[in-house]
mmCIF file of C-alpha atoms in Angstrom:
data_model
loop_
_atom_site.group_PDB
_atom_site.id
_atom_site.type_symbol
_atom_site.label_atom_id
_atom_site.label_comp_id
_atom_site.label_asym_id
_atom_site.label_seq_id
_atom_site.Cartn_x
_atom_site.Cartn_y
_atom_site.Cartn_z
ATOM 1 C CA GLN P 1 120.773 125.734 136.843
ATOM 2 C CA LEU P 2 117.083 125.914 136.126
ATOM 3 C CA GLN P 3 116.272 127.017 132.395
ATOM 4 C CA LEU P 4 112.716 126.851 130.649
ATOM 5 C CA GLN P 5 111.913 126.728 126.793
ATOM 6 C CA GLU P 6 108.967 126.754 125.501
ATOM 7 C CA SER P 7 108.055 126.135 122.195
ATOM 8 C CA GLY P 8 105.306 125.227 119.695
ATOM 9 C CA SER P 9 103.614 126.848 116.593
ATOM 10 C CA PRO P 10 104.003 130.369 116.101
ATOM 11 C CA LEU P 11 100.861 130.376 114.031
ATOM 12 C CA VAL P 12 96.750 128.929 115.075
ATOM 13 C CA LYS P 13 94.181 130.565 113.102
ATOM 14 C CA PRO P 14 91.191 131.642 114.075
ATOM 15 C CA SER P 15 88.611 129.323 116.456
ATOM 16 C CA GLN P 16 91.509 127.100 116.836
ATOM 17 C CA THR P 17 93.717 125.570 119.056
ATOM 18 C CA LEU P 18 96.329 126.635 121.243
ATOM 19 C CA SER P 19 98.898 124.970 121.860
ATOM 20 C CA LEU P 20 102.595 125.149 123.802
ATOM 21 C CA THR P 21 104.738 122.938 125.855
ATOM 22 C CA CYS P 22 107.785 124.776 128.891
ATOM 23 C CA ALA P 23 110.754 121.692 129.416
ATOM 24 C CA VAL P 24 111.675 122.812 131.964
ATOM 25 C CA SER P 25 115.792 121.596 133.314
ATOM 26 C CA GLY P 26 117.243 122.241 136.067
ATOM 27 C CA GLY P 27 114.664 120.748 138.479
ATOM 28 C CA SER P 28 111.674 118.869 138.925
ATOM 29 C CA ILE P 29 108.171 119.996 138.600
ATOM 30 C CA THR P 30 107.136 117.625 141.067
ATOM 31 C CA THR P 31 108.884 119.664 143.672
ATOM 32 C CA THR P 32 105.569 120.385 146.384
ATOM 33 C CA THR P 33 108.304 124.320 147.197
ATOM 34 C CA TYR P 34 107.142 126.159 144.198
ATOM 35 C CA SER P 35 104.347 126.445 141.233
ATOM 36 C CA TRP P 36 104.782 126.446 137.193
ATOM 37 C CA SER P 37 102.675 129.293 135.151
ATOM 38 C CA TRP P 38 102.367 130.250 132.214
ATOM 39 C CA ALA P 39 102.138 134.355 130.905
ATOM 40 C CA ARG P 40 101.166 136.096 128.484
ATOM 41 C CA GLN P 41 102.089 139.272 126.863
ATOM 42 C CA PRO P 42 100.395 140.848 123.379
ATOM 43 C CA PRO P 43 102.434 143.727 121.131
ATOM 44 C CA GLY P 44 103.430 146.083 122.600
ATOM 45 C CA LYS P 45 101.531 145.402 126.358
ATOM 46 C CA GLY P 46 101.118 144.747 129.417
ATOM 47 C CA LEU P 47 101.524 140.473 131.387
ATOM 48 C CA GLU P 48 98.198 139.241 131.874
ATOM 49 C CA TRP P 49 99.234 135.574 133.809
ATOM 50 C CA ILE P 50 97.409 132.780 132.037
ATOM 51 C CA GLY P 51 97.381 129.804 135.543
ATOM 52 C CA SER P 52 99.192 127.902 137.669
ATOM 53 C CA THR P 53 99.873 124.778 137.969
ATOM 54 C CA TYR P 54 100.295 123.357 141.909
ATOM 55 C CA GLN P 55 101.885 119.430 142.776
ATOM 56 C CA ASN P 56 99.405 119.115 145.508
ATOM 57 C CA ARG P 57 96.723 122.569 144.883
ATOM 58 C CA GLY P 58 95.546 121.725 141.540
ATOM 59 C CA THR P 59 95.774 124.371 138.908
ATOM 60 C CA TYR P 60 94.469 127.707 138.881
ATOM 61 C CA SER P 61 93.965 129.699 136.281
ATOM 62 C CA ASN P 62 92.830 133.701 135.739
ATOM 63 C CA PRO P 63 89.094 133.386 135.149
ATOM 64 C CA SER P 64 89.048 136.056 133.092
ATOM 65 C CA LEU P 65 90.183 133.011 130.602
ATOM 66 C CA ASN P 66 89.456 130.157 132.556
ATOM 67 C CA SER P 67 87.007 128.290 129.931
ATOM 68 C CA ARG P 68 89.186 127.816 127.510
ATOM 69 C CA VAL P 69 92.442 127.369 129.552
ATOM 70 C CA THR P 70 93.937 124.125 130.235
ATOM 71 C CA ILE P 71 97.119 123.322 131.724
ATOM 72 C CA SER P 72 98.366 119.722 132.307
ATOM 73 C CA ARG P 73 102.303 117.800 133.262
ATOM 74 C CA ASP P 74 103.996 115.505 131.727
ATOM 75 C CA ILE P 75 106.567 114.586 135.156
ATOM 76 C CA SER P 76 108.230 111.854 132.475
ATOM 77 C CA LYS P 77 109.097 114.480 130.350
ATOM 78 C CA ASN P 78 108.941 117.040 132.784
ATOM 79 C CA GLN P 79 107.135 118.816 131.246
ATOM 80 C CA ILE P 80 104.360 122.281 131.119
ATOM 81 C CA SER P 81 101.680 122.449 128.965
ATOM 82 C CA LEU P 82 99.477 124.940 127.809
ATOM 83 C CA THR P 83 96.522 124.686 125.287
ATOM 84 C CA LEU P 84 94.054 127.984 124.813
ATOM 85 C CA LYS P 85 90.793 127.043 122.693
ATOM 86 C CA SER P 86 88.620 128.507 120.518
ATOM 87 C CA VAL P 87 91.741 131.934 119.982
ATOM 88 C CA THR P 88 90.917 134.842 118.555
ATOM 89 C CA ALA P 89 93.478 137.672 116.731
ATOM 90 C CA ALA P 90 93.476 138.959 120.549
ATOM 91 C CA ASP P 91 95.373 136.447 122.310
ATOM 92 C CA THR P 92 98.409 136.599 120.143
ATOM 93 C CA ALA P 93 101.198 137.508 121.875
ATOM 94 C CA VAL P 94 104.323 136.077 123.455
ATOM 95 C CA TYR P 95 103.879 133.823 125.540
ATOM 96 C CA TYR P 96 105.899 132.426 128.685
ATOM 97 C CA CYS P 97 105.696 130.106 131.331
ATOM 98 C CA GLY P 98 107.676 130.783 134.548
ATOM 99 C CA ARG P 99 108.594 129.384 137.671
ATOM 100 C CA THR P 100 106.722 130.616 141.040
ATOM 101 C CA ASN P 101 107.563 130.488 144.597
ATOM 102 C CA MET P 102 104.835 129.807 146.588
ATOM 103 C CA ARG P 103 103.956 133.604 147.104
ATOM 104 C CA GLY P 104 103.570 133.336 143.233
ATOM 105 C CA GLU P 105 106.121 135.988 141.890
ATOM 106 C CA PHE P 106 107.585 134.718 138.578
ATOM 107 C CA HIS P 107 111.817 133.924 139.615
ATOM 108 C CA TYR P 108 112.338 132.003 136.807
ATOM 109 C CA TRP P 109 111.357 132.812 132.685
ATOM 110 C CA GLY P 110 111.145 131.074 129.712
ATOM 111 C CA GLN P 111 112.676 133.249 126.320
ATOM 112 C CA GLY P 112 108.428 133.162 125.671
ATOM 113 C CA ILE P 113 107.685 133.123 122.038
ATOM 114 C CA LEU P 114 105.527 134.791 119.869
ATOM 115 C CA VAL P 115 101.650 133.669 119.089
ATOM 116 C CA THR P 116 100.361 134.951 116.234
ATOM 117 C CA VAL P 117 96.424 134.477 116.039
ATOM 118 C CA SER P 118 95.827 134.559 112.041
ATOM 119 C CA SER P 119 93.985 132.395 108.891
ATOM 120 C CA GLU S 1 89.520 140.782 140.687
ATOM 121 C CA ILE S 2 92.080 142.910 142.655
ATOM 122 C CA VAL S 3 93.664 145.649 139.590
ATOM 123 C CA LEU S 4 97.217 147.388 139.805
ATOM 124 C CA THR S 5 97.299 150.829 138.767
ATOM 125 C CA GLN S 6 100.984 151.906 138.519
ATOM 126 C CA SER S 7 101.507 155.726 138.018
ATOM 127 C CA PRO S 8 103.130 157.197 136.524
ATOM 128 C CA GLY S 9 102.656 155.708 132.788
ATOM 129 C CA THR S 10 106.394 157.336 132.321
ATOM 130 C CA LEU S 11 108.204 158.376 134.235
ATOM 131 C CA SER S 12 111.217 160.852 132.637
ATOM 132 C CA LEU S 13 114.722 161.512 133.995
ATOM 133 C CA SER S 14 118.145 161.292 133.260
ATOM 134 C CA PRO S 15 121.298 159.215 134.828
ATOM 135 C CA GLY S 16 121.974 159.890 138.244
ATOM 136 C CA GLU S 17 118.420 160.946 139.558
ATOM 137 C CA GLY S 18 116.397 159.084 141.294
ATOM 138 C CA ALA S 19 112.859 156.924 140.749
ATOM 139 C CA THR S 20 110.224 156.668 142.806
ATOM 140 C CA LEU S 21 106.807 154.466 141.231
ATOM 141 C CA SER S 22 103.525 153.586 142.496
ATOM 142 C CA CYS S 23 102.221 151.072 142.068
ATOM 143 C CA ARG S 24 98.166 150.630 144.269
ATOM 144 C CA ALA S 25 95.884 147.852 144.961
ATOM 145 C CA SER S 26 91.576 147.884 144.374
ATOM 146 C CA GLN S 27 92.047 146.074 148.002
ATOM 147 C CA ASN S 28 93.906 145.730 150.712
ATOM 148 C CA LEU S 29 96.910 143.273 150.232
ATOM 149 C CA PRO S 30 97.477 142.182 153.107
ATOM 150 C CA SER S 31 99.802 139.060 153.130
ATOM 151 C CA GLY S 32 102.266 142.238 150.794
ATOM 152 C CA TYR S 33 102.259 139.776 147.816
ATOM 153 C CA VAL S 34 103.393 142.039 145.723
ATOM 154 C CA ALA S 35 106.758 141.786 143.464
ATOM 155 C CA TRP S 36 108.243 143.869 140.826
ATOM 156 C CA TYR S 37 109.723 143.735 137.531
ATOM 157 C CA GLN S 38 112.144 145.188 134.944
ATOM 158 C CA GLN S 39 111.051 144.301 131.520
ATOM 159 C CA LYS S 40 113.850 145.608 128.374
ATOM 160 C CA PHE S 41 112.441 145.432 124.652
ATOM 161 C CA GLY S 42 113.092 141.880 123.130
ATOM 162 C CA GLN S 43 113.939 140.403 126.818
ATOM 163 C CA ALA S 44 111.435 138.292 129.851
ATOM 164 C CA PRO S 45 111.177 140.049 132.652
ATOM 165 C CA ARG S 46 113.512 140.423 135.867
ATOM 166 C CA ILE S 47 112.222 140.118 139.165
ATOM 167 C CA LEU S 48 113.777 142.804 141.381
ATOM 168 C CA ILE S 49 111.240 142.718 144.097
ATOM 169 C CA TYR S 50 109.438 140.073 146.288
ATOM 170 C CA ALA S 51 107.512 140.503 149.400
ATOM 171 C CA ALA S 52 106.895 144.055 149.179
ATOM 172 C CA SER S 53 110.178 144.590 150.110
ATOM 173 C CA THR S 54 112.703 141.570 149.992
ATOM 174 C CA ARG S 55 115.346 141.873 147.116
ATOM 175 C CA ALA S 56 115.688 139.749 144.602
ATOM 176 C CA THR S 57 119.351 137.839 144.068
ATOM 177 C CA GLY S 58 121.735 140.405 142.325
ATOM 178 C CA ILE S 59 119.491 143.008 142.737
ATOM 179 C CA PRO S 60 121.844 145.977 144.018
ATOM 180 C CA ASP S 61 120.344 148.314 146.335
ATOM 181 C CA ARG S 62 120.373 150.782 144.860
ATOM 182 C CA PHE S 63 116.709 149.101 144.399
ATOM 183 C CA ARG S 64 114.348 149.525 146.599
ATOM 184 C CA GLY S 65 110.416 148.424 147.255
ATOM 185 C CA SER S 66 107.952 148.887 149.997
ATOM 186 C CA GLY S 67 104.701 149.934 151.036
ATOM 187 C CA SER S 68 101.801 147.651 152.661
ATOM 188 C CA GLY S 69 98.305 147.785 152.576
ATOM 189 C CA THR S 70 97.343 149.283 149.195
ATOM 190 C CA ASP S 71 100.029 151.818 148.559
ATOM 191 C CA PHE S 72 103.765 149.866 147.038
ATOM 192 C CA THR S 73 106.517 151.498 145.894
ATOM 193 C CA LEU S 74 109.399 150.598 143.694
ATOM 194 C CA THR S 75 112.604 153.447 145.067
ATOM 195 C CA ILE S 76 114.954 153.425 141.841
ATOM 196 C CA SER S 77 118.110 155.577 143.437
ATOM 197 C CA ARG S 78 121.119 156.884 141.404
ATOM 198 C CA LEU S 79 119.590 155.871 138.223
ATOM 199 C CA GLU S 80 122.212 154.015 134.908
ATOM 200 C CA PRO S 81 122.328 154.046 131.911
ATOM 201 C CA ASP S 82 120.887 150.035 132.367
ATOM 202 C CA ASP S 83 117.883 151.318 134.507
ATOM 203 C CA PHE S 84 115.573 153.027 132.196
ATOM 204 C CA ALA S 85 113.254 150.157 131.260
ATOM 205 C CA VAL S 86 109.553 149.272 131.591
ATOM 206 C CA TYR S 87 108.896 148.376 135.198
ATOM 207 C CA TYR S 88 106.014 146.260 135.874
ATOM 208 C CA CYS S 89 103.963 145.308 139.713
ATOM 209 C CA GLN S 90 102.417 142.151 140.500
ATOM 210 C CA GLN S 91 100.627 140.824 143.431
ATOM 211 C CA TYR S 92 99.488 137.154 144.682
ATOM 212 C CA GLY S 93 95.708 136.435 146.208
ATOM 213 C CA ASP S 94 95.555 132.611 147.585
ATOM 214 C CA SER S 95 92.347 132.054 148.015
ATOM 215 C CA PRO S 96 92.039 130.962 145.289
ATOM 216 C CA PRO S 97 95.449 131.779 143.824
ATOM 217 C CA SER S 98 95.788 134.420 141.597
ATOM 218 C CA ILE S 99 98.175 136.422 139.600
ATOM 219 C CA THR S 100 97.399 140.526 138.884
ATOM 220 C CA PHE S 101 100.338 142.661 136.971
ATOM 221 C CA GLY S 102 99.389 146.520 136.986
ATOM 222 C CA GLN S 103 99.932 147.816 133.178
ATOM 223 C CA GLY S 104 103.229 148.488 134.045
ATOM 224 C CA THR S 105 105.461 152.061 134.061
ATOM 225 C CA ARG S 106 107.836 153.120 131.323
ATOM 226 C CA LEU S 107 111.165 154.115 132.231
ATOM 227 C CA GLU S 108 112.746 156.371 129.950
ATOM 228 C CA ILE S 109 116.177 159.022 129.623
ATOM 229 C CA LYS S 110 115.181 162.341 129.417
#
């Protein structure tokens, strides 16, 4: 059974960099059948796609976040990582990683991690 | 950028009734790559429908997705207490890859 687990610092200061890791078990991130994605949800608000990484297509991110987002993969650890630079309070959210099919839907989600941006 | 608009924002119904949730796209979605999710408080979303009308594994046939072009619908028949939650639609575009979510419909007990 595929499982995803987000981890990282739950508190980040404004202007600093948010860094999260998604540990994947029960499946390989090198698959060409699926992509691996990040989404977030500010408290009390809706979902927002952050970006997705594909084994043979590279990485794509939400244009509204594009210049601040980096999504990478560590094959040796079977992990996906997210970094978001120059954060502000508006980046406070629950961050989810997920496995996405080639039609873009999330069939598997991590439990999510709340990251608060505050001094 | 494609915008998905869900309506209504909140739907108040009683158990046993049927629910109709709408998702309208700002542009035609010829691929029909639309998915629906259910989210309960404090939990990650759960996929219900993908490719506009295909039920995900383990989803009962009370949940039905339909639509094409710019208009998509999630219909839930015979509402059960466990169905009251927030529902999101989502679309996928391939050139370049991008994902957009609707703002959500809250289904609450009347």
